[in-house]
Amino acid sequence: MGLKAVHFGGGNIGRGFVAEKLHLAGYEVVFIDVVDSIIEQLQKTKEYTVTEIGGEGEKVNKITNYRAINSKTNEADVVDEISTADLVTCAVGPNILKFIAPVIGKGIDKRTAPKPVAVIACENAIGATDTLAGFIKDSKNTPQDRLSSINDRASFANSAIDRIVPGQDPNAGLNVKIESFYEWVVDKTPFAKEGHPEVSAIKWVDDLNPYIERKLFTVNTGHAAAAYYGHARGKRTIHDALQDSDINKIVYDCLSETSHLIVKKHGISTEEQKAYVEKIVKRISNPYLEDVVERVGRAPLRKLSRKERFVGPASQLAESGDKIDALLGAIEQAFAFLDVKDDEESAELSKILKSTEAKEVVKKVCGLEESHPLFSKIVPIVQKVQETTK
């Protein structure tokens, strides 16, 4: 019997990154989603394409050997698939993990195979698999008398993923356009006993934290900073934004501050980090990605949260008294990303700013306590945005 991966999330990252790499590694992929239209398309279409875009041109991969199940209407089938799978992955968004945990828990509990299923969350969030595992191990999702033996049935490994998926053509269907560069790094320590899954696209490491923070505080920080400043100045794409010399300098200033943290904290050399920054800025500047600033900037509430791309590094730098001027500027632009079309979080942020006192906004949105050294620096930023958006 061949290798089988159950993947939650039929969106662009799911189809264009995770499923692509699993397909190339020889897995049958079983897509799980609750969006009827996506599941129906996957069920009716026997193949789709992933077009990788890079400086050297385009490469097209044809994806086949997949199935699709709607977990909303066919939960029992999903449980059965997980009970016999080699690998379970997801790319659903950090806020959705709690909703997929119950069915994954049931599938894990039904397993009788001697080798545990590997569970890897592929989300833009630190410790996403730990978060998912926490929901799965909740008494509502796993019988407590089975909890002590759950590691016999499942191994949970955190990962760091990095690949830019630009806006797609409106008539693309299941086909996905994606950048050629990617990074998929996974903690191999949970697999010490049984051995990790064979997926050539994955880089297996003993310590994931440096990779997670370097990626989040370089790629995501730079990408979002360019998006928020670009939006404020009427730019259409990230490429357009970074062609503006002022925005370009601001992005480099933000990454200079985060680089200081990364070098100091993780022992990465200054030269290596500088080269990484240059590579990242070149990537996000790619004009062929057609990366629209509103797409990159969407979900500002999540991006302003405690462990995310701005407040995460700024809080650590503030604790050691290091420079954070550029990051504070990016935080201001993120708070000003309001009422953007088709972005629920930007509308919610607007409501919060209109109805909540500045200190409470910083507590609620950024997750900071008044005693934290960053708190007093963000409060006036929020007040300024509130004044200018009255």
Short mmCIF file of C-alpha atoms in Angstrom, two decimals:
data_model
loop_
_atom_site.label_atom_id
_atom_site.label_comp_id
_atom_site.label_asym_id
_atom_site.label_seq_id
_atom_site.Cartn_x
_atom_site.Cartn_y
_atom_site.Cartn_z
CA MET A 1 0.00 0.00 0.00
CA GLY A 2 1.34 3.44 -0.95
CA LEU A 3 2.01 6.43 1.25
CA LYS A 4 -1.00 8.54 2.21
CA ALA A 5 -1.18 12.09 3.55
CA VAL A 6 -4.36 13.69 4.86
CA HIS A 7 -4.22 17.45 4.34
CA PHE A 8 -6.62 19.95 5.91
CA GLY A 9 -7.13 23.08 3.80
CA GLY A 10 -7.76 23.14 0.07
CA GLY A 11 -6.58 26.73 -0.38
CA ASN A 12 -3.62 28.03 -2.35
CA ILE A 13 -0.95 27.06 0.21
CA GLY A 14 -2.53 23.64 0.63
CA ARG A 15 -2.78 22.88 -3.08
CA GLY A 16 0.21 24.89 -4.28
CA PHE A 17 2.80 24.15 -1.61
CA VAL A 18 2.07 21.33 0.83
CA ALA A 19 0.18 19.02 -1.53
CA GLU A 20 2.61 19.75 -4.35
CA LYS A 21 5.61 18.66 -2.29
CA LEU A 22 3.78 15.63 -0.87
CA HIS A 23 2.73 14.59 -4.38
CA LEU A 24 6.33 14.89 -5.60
CA ALA A 25 7.40 12.73 -2.64
CA GLY A 26 5.05 9.94 -3.76
CA TYR A 27 2.10 10.48 -1.41
CA GLU A 28 -1.54 10.16 -2.26
CA VAL A 29 -3.06 13.37 -0.84
CA VAL A 30 -6.53 13.38 0.70
CA PHE A 31 -7.76 16.98 0.89
CA ILE A 32 -10.12 17.87 3.74
CA ASP A 33 -12.13 21.10 3.74
CA VAL A 34 -15.54 22.50 4.63
CA VAL A 35 -15.88 24.79 1.60
CA ASP A 36 -18.25 22.98 -0.73
CA SER A 37 -17.00 24.62 -3.92
CA ILE A 38 -13.35 23.66 -3.34
CA ILE A 39 -14.19 20.07 -2.42
CA GLU A 40 -16.50 19.70 -5.43
CA GLN A 41 -13.82 21.05 -7.78
CA LEU A 42 -11.21 18.68 -6.35
CA GLN A 43 -13.60 15.74 -6.64
CA LYS A 44 -14.52 16.52 -10.25
CA THR A 45 -11.00 17.44 -11.45
CA LYS A 46 -8.38 14.70 -11.69
CA GLU A 47 -5.41 17.03 -12.00
CA TYR A 48 -4.36 20.65 -11.55
CA THR A 49 -1.15 22.58 -12.12
CA VAL A 50 1.26 24.47 -9.87
CA THR A 51 3.25 27.11 -11.75
CA GLU A 52 6.47 28.06 -9.96
CA ILE A 53 7.63 31.59 -10.77
CA GLY A 54 11.24 32.65 -10.32
CA GLY A 55 13.91 34.83 -11.84
CA GLU A 56 14.82 31.98 -14.17
CA GLY A 57 11.29 31.71 -15.59
CA GLU A 58 8.37 29.39 -14.96
CA LYS A 59 8.13 25.70 -14.16
CA VAL A 60 4.82 23.83 -14.25
CA ASN A 61 4.13 20.79 -12.07
CA LYS A 62 1.06 18.64 -12.71
CA ILE A 63 -0.59 17.39 -9.51
CA THR A 64 -2.52 14.11 -9.60
CA ASN A 65 -3.28 11.17 -7.26
CA TYR A 66 -5.50 13.04 -4.82
CA ARG A 67 -8.98 12.75 -3.36
CA ALA A 68 -11.17 15.22 -1.45
CA ILE A 69 -13.64 14.89 1.44
CA ASN A 70 -15.98 17.45 2.97
CA SER A 71 -15.48 17.12 6.74
CA LYS A 72 -18.70 19.04 7.36
CA THR A 73 -20.82 16.31 5.79
CA ASN A 74 -18.57 13.25 5.85
CA GLU A 75 -16.73 13.34 9.18
CA ALA A 76 -16.70 9.54 9.60
CA ASP A 77 -14.83 9.18 6.29
CA VAL A 78 -12.23 11.71 7.45
CA VAL A 79 -11.74 9.77 10.70
CA ASP A 80 -11.18 6.58 8.70
CA GLU A 81 -8.62 8.26 6.42
CA ILE A 82 -6.62 9.59 9.38
CA SER A 83 -6.72 6.21 11.07
CA THR A 84 -4.70 4.73 8.19
CA ALA A 85 -2.63 7.75 7.11
CA ASP A 86 1.15 8.14 7.27
CA LEU A 87 1.03 11.91 7.59
CA VAL A 88 -1.49 14.60 8.59
CA THR A 89 -0.80 18.21 7.57
CA CYS A 90 -2.81 21.41 7.59
CA ALA A 91 -2.75 24.91 6.14
CA VAL A 92 -5.99 26.40 7.41
CA GLY A 93 -4.87 29.49 9.35
CA PRO A 94 -3.91 29.55 13.04
CA ASN A 95 -7.41 30.56 14.13
CA ILE A 96 -8.98 27.47 12.55
CA LEU A 97 -6.82 24.86 14.31
CA LYS A 98 -9.33 24.45 17.14
CA PHE A 99 -12.02 23.54 14.61
CA ILE A 100 -10.07 20.74 12.88
CA ALA A 101 -8.77 19.27 16.15
CA PRO A 102 -11.88 17.20 17.04
CA VAL A 103 -11.91 15.12 13.85
CA ILE A 104 -8.11 14.68 13.94
CA GLY A 105 -8.40 13.53 17.55
CA LYS A 106 -11.01 10.93 16.58
CA GLY A 107 -8.87 9.72 13.68
CA ILE A 108 -5.79 9.38 15.88
CA ASP A 109 -7.77 7.56 18.55
CA LYS A 110 -9.01 5.02 15.98
CA ARG A 111 -5.49 4.11 14.82
CA THR A 112 -4.20 0.56 15.26
CA ALA A 113 -1.07 0.77 13.07
CA PRO A 114 2.20 0.16 14.94
CA LYS A 115 3.79 3.36 13.61
CA PRO A 116 2.41 6.71 14.82
CA VAL A 117 1.00 9.12 12.26
CA ALA A 118 3.11 12.25 11.80
CA VAL A 119 1.15 15.46 12.44
CA ILE A 120 2.65 18.68 11.05
CA ALA A 121 0.82 22.01 11.03
CA CYS A 122 2.02 24.22 8.17
CA GLU A 123 0.90 27.62 9.42
CA ASN A 124 2.38 31.11 9.61
CA ALA A 125 2.55 30.95 13.39
CA ILE A 126 5.12 29.95 16.00
CA GLY A 127 4.46 26.52 17.54
CA ALA A 128 1.34 25.86 15.45
CA THR A 129 1.60 22.07 15.81
CA ASP A 130 1.91 22.45 19.58
CA THR A 131 -1.24 24.57 19.49
CA LEU A 132 -3.06 21.97 17.40
CA ALA A 133 -1.84 19.16 19.67
CA GLY A 134 -3.14 21.05 22.69
CA PHE A 135 -6.61 21.20 21.15
CA ILE A 136 -6.45 17.52 20.14
CA LYS A 137 -5.45 16.47 23.67
CA ASP A 138 -8.31 18.42 25.23
CA SER A 139 -10.75 16.13 27.06
CA LYS A 140 -13.48 17.11 24.56
CA ASN A 141 -11.44 15.66 21.69
CA THR A 142 -9.46 12.77 23.18
CA PRO A 143 -10.75 10.47 25.96
CA GLN A 144 -8.60 11.14 29.02
CA ASP A 145 -7.96 7.44 29.58
CA ARG A 146 -6.35 7.38 26.11
CA LEU A 147 -4.20 10.46 26.60
CA SER A 148 -1.25 8.70 28.21
CA SER A 149 -0.83 6.50 25.13
CA ILE A 150 -1.52 9.09 22.41
CA ASN A 151 2.18 9.26 21.46
CA ASP A 152 1.92 5.63 20.40
CA ARG A 153 -0.58 6.75 17.76
CA ALA A 154 0.69 10.20 16.77
CA SER A 155 3.90 12.23 16.68
CA PHE A 156 3.49 16.02 16.67
CA ALA A 157 6.21 18.16 15.05
CA ASN A 158 6.39 21.94 14.71
CA SER A 159 7.39 23.41 11.37
CA ALA A 160 8.38 26.66 9.71
CA ILE A 161 7.14 27.30 6.19
CA ASP A 162 8.14 30.02 3.77
CA ARG A 163 6.70 30.47 0.30
CA ILE A 164 4.95 33.46 -1.24
CA VAL A 165 1.59 32.79 -2.88
CA PRO A 166 0.54 35.92 -4.78
CA GLY A 167 -2.98 36.83 -5.80
CA GLN A 168 -4.34 34.32 -8.30
CA ASP A 169 -5.98 34.78 -11.68
CA PRO A 170 -9.75 34.95 -11.18
CA ASN A 171 -10.36 32.08 -13.63
CA ALA A 172 -7.51 29.87 -12.43
CA GLY A 173 -9.78 27.25 -10.89
CA LEU A 174 -7.63 24.81 -8.91
CA ASN A 175 -4.41 25.88 -10.63
CA VAL A 176 -1.98 27.80 -8.42
CA LYS A 177 0.71 30.33 -9.27
CA ILE A 178 3.47 30.42 -6.64
CA GLU A 179 7.06 31.57 -6.22
CA SER A 180 9.74 28.97 -6.96
CA PHE A 181 11.64 29.61 -3.71
CA TYR A 182 10.41 27.72 -0.65
CA GLU A 183 11.55 26.61 2.76
CA TRP A 184 9.85 23.88 4.81
CA VAL A 185 11.73 23.14 8.02
CA VAL A 186 10.44 20.60 10.55
CA ASP A 187 11.57 19.57 14.03
CA LYS A 188 12.86 15.99 13.75
CA THR A 189 13.14 15.29 17.49
CA PRO A 190 9.58 13.86 17.87
CA PHE A 191 10.56 11.15 15.37
CA ALA A 192 13.67 9.93 17.17
CA LYS A 193 12.16 6.49 17.80
CA GLU A 194 10.28 5.72 14.57
CA GLY A 195 12.10 7.94 12.08
CA HIS A 196 10.62 10.93 10.28
CA PRO A 197 8.45 10.77 7.14
CA GLU A 198 10.30 10.71 3.85
CA VAL A 199 9.57 14.04 2.19
CA SER A 200 12.53 15.38 0.25
CA ALA A 201 11.24 18.96 0.33
CA ILE A 202 11.44 19.06 4.14
CA LYS A 203 14.61 20.12 5.96
CA TRP A 204 14.70 18.19 9.25
CA VAL A 205 16.42 19.96 12.16
CA ASP A 206 17.06 19.44 15.87
CA ASP A 207 16.25 23.03 16.87
CA LEU A 208 13.49 24.77 14.96
CA ASN A 209 13.37 28.06 16.89
CA PRO A 210 16.13 29.91 14.99
CA TYR A 211 14.46 29.05 11.66
CA ILE A 212 11.00 30.10 12.87
CA GLU A 213 12.09 33.46 14.26
CA ARG A 214 14.48 34.22 11.42
CA LYS A 215 11.72 33.58 8.88
CA LEU A 216 8.94 35.34 10.80
CA PHE A 217 11.06 38.36 11.75
CA THR A 218 12.63 38.74 8.29
CA VAL A 219 10.27 37.50 5.58
CA ASN A 220 6.99 38.33 7.31
CA THR A 221 8.21 41.55 8.93
CA GLY A 222 9.65 42.87 5.67
CA HIS A 223 6.71 41.74 3.56
CA ALA A 224 4.10 43.29 5.88
CA ALA A 225 6.06 46.52 6.39
CA ALA A 226 6.25 46.99 2.62
CA ALA A 227 2.52 46.24 2.36
CA TYR A 228 1.38 48.69 5.05
CA TYR A 229 3.60 51.55 3.88
CA GLY A 230 2.70 50.73 0.28
CA HIS A 231 -1.02 50.85 1.09
CA ALA A 232 -0.61 54.19 2.86
CA ARG A 233 1.14 55.65 -0.20
CA GLY A 234 -1.20 54.24 -2.82
CA LYS A 235 1.08 51.55 -4.24
CA ARG A 236 -0.53 48.57 -5.95
CA THR A 237 2.00 45.77 -5.44
CA ILE A 238 4.89 44.96 -3.12
CA HIS A 239 7.21 45.43 -6.09
CA ASP A 240 5.80 48.93 -6.62
CA ALA A 241 6.20 49.72 -2.91
CA LEU A 242 9.83 48.64 -2.82
CA GLN A 243 10.62 50.69 -5.94
CA ASP A 244 9.85 53.72 -3.72
CA SER A 245 13.23 54.66 -2.20
CA ASP A 246 11.65 55.84 1.08
CA ILE A 247 9.70 52.61 1.60
CA ASN A 248 12.69 50.55 0.54
CA LYS A 249 14.85 52.24 3.20
CA ILE A 250 12.15 51.81 5.86
CA VAL A 251 11.89 48.08 5.14
CA TYR A 252 15.66 47.70 5.38
CA ASP A 253 15.60 49.69 8.66
CA CYS A 254 12.97 47.32 10.08
CA LEU A 255 15.06 44.32 9.05
CA SER A 256 18.19 45.89 10.51
CA GLU A 257 16.43 45.97 13.89
CA THR A 258 15.13 42.41 13.64
CA SER A 259 18.52 41.22 12.36
CA HIS A 260 20.15 42.62 15.50
CA LEU A 261 17.81 40.42 17.55
CA ILE A 262 18.29 37.32 15.39
CA VAL A 263 22.10 37.55 15.42
CA LYS A 264 22.23 38.18 19.16
CA LYS A 265 19.67 35.58 20.16
CA HIS A 266 20.39 32.68 17.82
CA GLY A 267 24.10 32.99 17.12
CA ILE A 268 23.61 33.42 13.39
CA SER A 269 26.51 35.41 11.98
CA THR A 270 25.99 39.01 10.91
CA GLU A 271 27.16 38.16 7.39
CA GLU A 272 24.78 35.21 7.05
CA GLN A 273 21.80 37.24 8.26
CA LYS A 274 22.69 40.14 5.98
CA ALA A 275 22.78 37.78 2.99
CA TYR A 276 19.44 36.31 4.07
CA VAL A 277 17.90 39.80 4.25
CA GLU A 278 19.14 40.62 0.74
CA LYS A 279 17.71 37.36 -0.60
CA ILE A 280 14.34 38.03 1.06
CA VAL A 281 14.04 41.62 -0.20
CA LYS A 282 14.87 40.41 -3.71
CA ARG A 283 12.20 37.70 -3.41
CA ILE A 284 9.40 39.94 -2.21
CA SER A 285 10.37 42.52 -4.86
CA ASN A 286 9.75 40.04 -7.68
CA PRO A 287 7.52 41.91 -10.19
CA TYR A 288 6.25 38.65 -11.71
CA LEU A 289 4.52 37.69 -8.44
CA GLU A 290 2.04 40.57 -8.82
CA ASP A 291 1.75 40.62 -5.02
CA VAL A 292 -0.97 43.17 -4.18
CA VAL A 293 -0.36 45.17 -0.98
CA GLU A 294 -3.90 44.67 0.36
CA ARG A 295 -3.51 40.89 0.12
CA VAL A 296 -0.21 40.95 2.02
CA GLY A 297 -1.51 43.39 4.63
CA ARG A 298 -4.80 41.64 5.35
CA ALA A 299 -5.58 40.38 8.87
CA PRO A 300 -3.88 43.25 10.76
CA LEU A 301 -5.22 42.07 14.14
CA ARG A 302 -3.27 38.83 13.84
CA LYS A 303 -0.21 40.62 12.49
CA LEU A 304 -0.21 43.07 15.43
CA SER A 305 -0.54 40.30 18.04
CA ARG A 306 2.01 39.50 20.75
CA LYS A 307 4.18 36.88 19.06
CA GLU A 308 3.80 38.11 15.51
CA ARG A 309 6.08 39.89 13.03
CA PHE A 310 6.14 43.38 14.61
CA VAL A 311 5.31 43.18 18.30
CA GLY A 312 7.22 39.89 18.65
CA PRO A 313 10.66 41.26 17.77
CA ALA A 314 9.94 44.78 19.08
CA SER A 315 9.00 43.43 22.51
CA GLN A 316 12.22 41.43 22.79
CA LEU A 317 14.33 44.35 21.60
CA ALA A 318 12.57 46.73 23.99
CA GLU A 319 13.32 44.42 26.90
CA SER A 320 17.03 44.79 26.20
CA GLY A 321 16.85 48.51 25.43
CA ASP A 322 17.68 48.12 21.76
CA LYS A 323 16.56 50.33 18.88
CA ILE A 324 12.99 49.78 17.61
CA ASP A 325 12.17 53.04 15.79
CA ALA A 326 11.51 51.43 12.40
CA LEU A 327 9.38 48.65 13.89
CA LEU A 328 7.29 51.23 15.75
CA GLY A 329 6.74 53.01 12.45
CA ALA A 330 5.55 49.77 10.84
CA ILE A 331 3.25 49.14 13.82
CA GLU A 332 1.69 52.56 13.26
CA GLN A 333 1.06 51.77 9.60
CA ALA A 334 -0.48 48.42 10.55
CA PHE A 335 -2.87 50.13 12.99
CA ALA A 336 -3.84 52.50 10.16
CA PHE A 337 -4.75 49.61 7.82
CA LEU A 338 -8.49 50.10 8.31
CA ASP A 339 -11.72 49.20 6.53
CA VAL A 340 -9.97 47.55 3.61
CA LYS A 341 -12.31 45.80 1.18
CA ASP A 342 -12.79 42.07 1.82
CA ASP A 343 -10.70 42.16 5.01
CA GLU A 344 -12.83 41.50 8.09
CA GLU A 345 -9.96 42.11 10.50
CA SER A 346 -9.27 45.61 9.16
CA ALA A 347 -12.96 46.42 9.72
CA GLU A 348 -12.83 44.95 13.22
CA LEU A 349 -9.68 46.91 14.02
CA SER A 350 -11.47 50.08 12.94
CA LYS A 351 -14.32 49.32 15.34
CA ILE A 352 -11.91 48.64 18.19
CA LEU A 353 -10.06 51.91 17.64
CA LYS A 354 -13.31 53.87 17.61
CA SER A 355 -14.75 52.28 20.75
CA THR A 356 -11.76 51.55 22.98
CA GLU A 357 -9.31 53.68 24.96
CA ALA A 358 -5.72 53.49 23.65
CA LYS A 359 -4.25 51.58 26.58
CA GLU A 360 -6.96 48.94 26.33
CA VAL A 361 -6.35 48.67 22.59
CA VAL A 362 -2.67 47.87 23.20
CA LYS A 363 -3.61 45.25 25.79
CA LYS A 364 -6.29 43.69 23.59
CA VAL A 365 -4.61 43.82 20.18
CA CYS A 366 -0.91 43.54 21.06
CA GLY A 367 -1.23 41.38 24.18
CA LEU A 368 1.09 43.64 26.18
CA GLU A 369 0.83 44.47 29.88
CA GLU A 370 1.33 48.04 31.08
CA SER A 371 4.55 47.02 32.82
CA HIS A 372 6.19 45.93 29.56
CA PRO A 373 8.73 48.46 28.18
CA LEU A 374 7.09 48.36 24.73
CA PHE A 375 3.62 49.22 26.07
CA SER A 376 4.27 52.93 26.66
CA LYS A 377 5.77 53.27 23.17
CA ILE A 378 2.73 51.85 21.36
CA VAL A 379 0.06 53.76 23.33
CA PRO A 380 0.87 57.15 21.69
CA ILE A 381 0.93 55.44 18.28
CA VAL A 382 -2.61 54.16 18.86
CA GLN A 383 -3.71 57.59 20.10
CA LYS A 384 -2.27 59.19 16.96
CA VAL A 385 -4.12 56.77 14.67
CA GLN A 386 -7.32 57.31 16.63
CA GLU A 387 -7.01 61.07 16.21
CA THR A 388 -6.32 60.91 12.48
CA THR A 389 -9.15 58.46 11.75
CA LYS A 390 -11.92 60.21 13.71
#
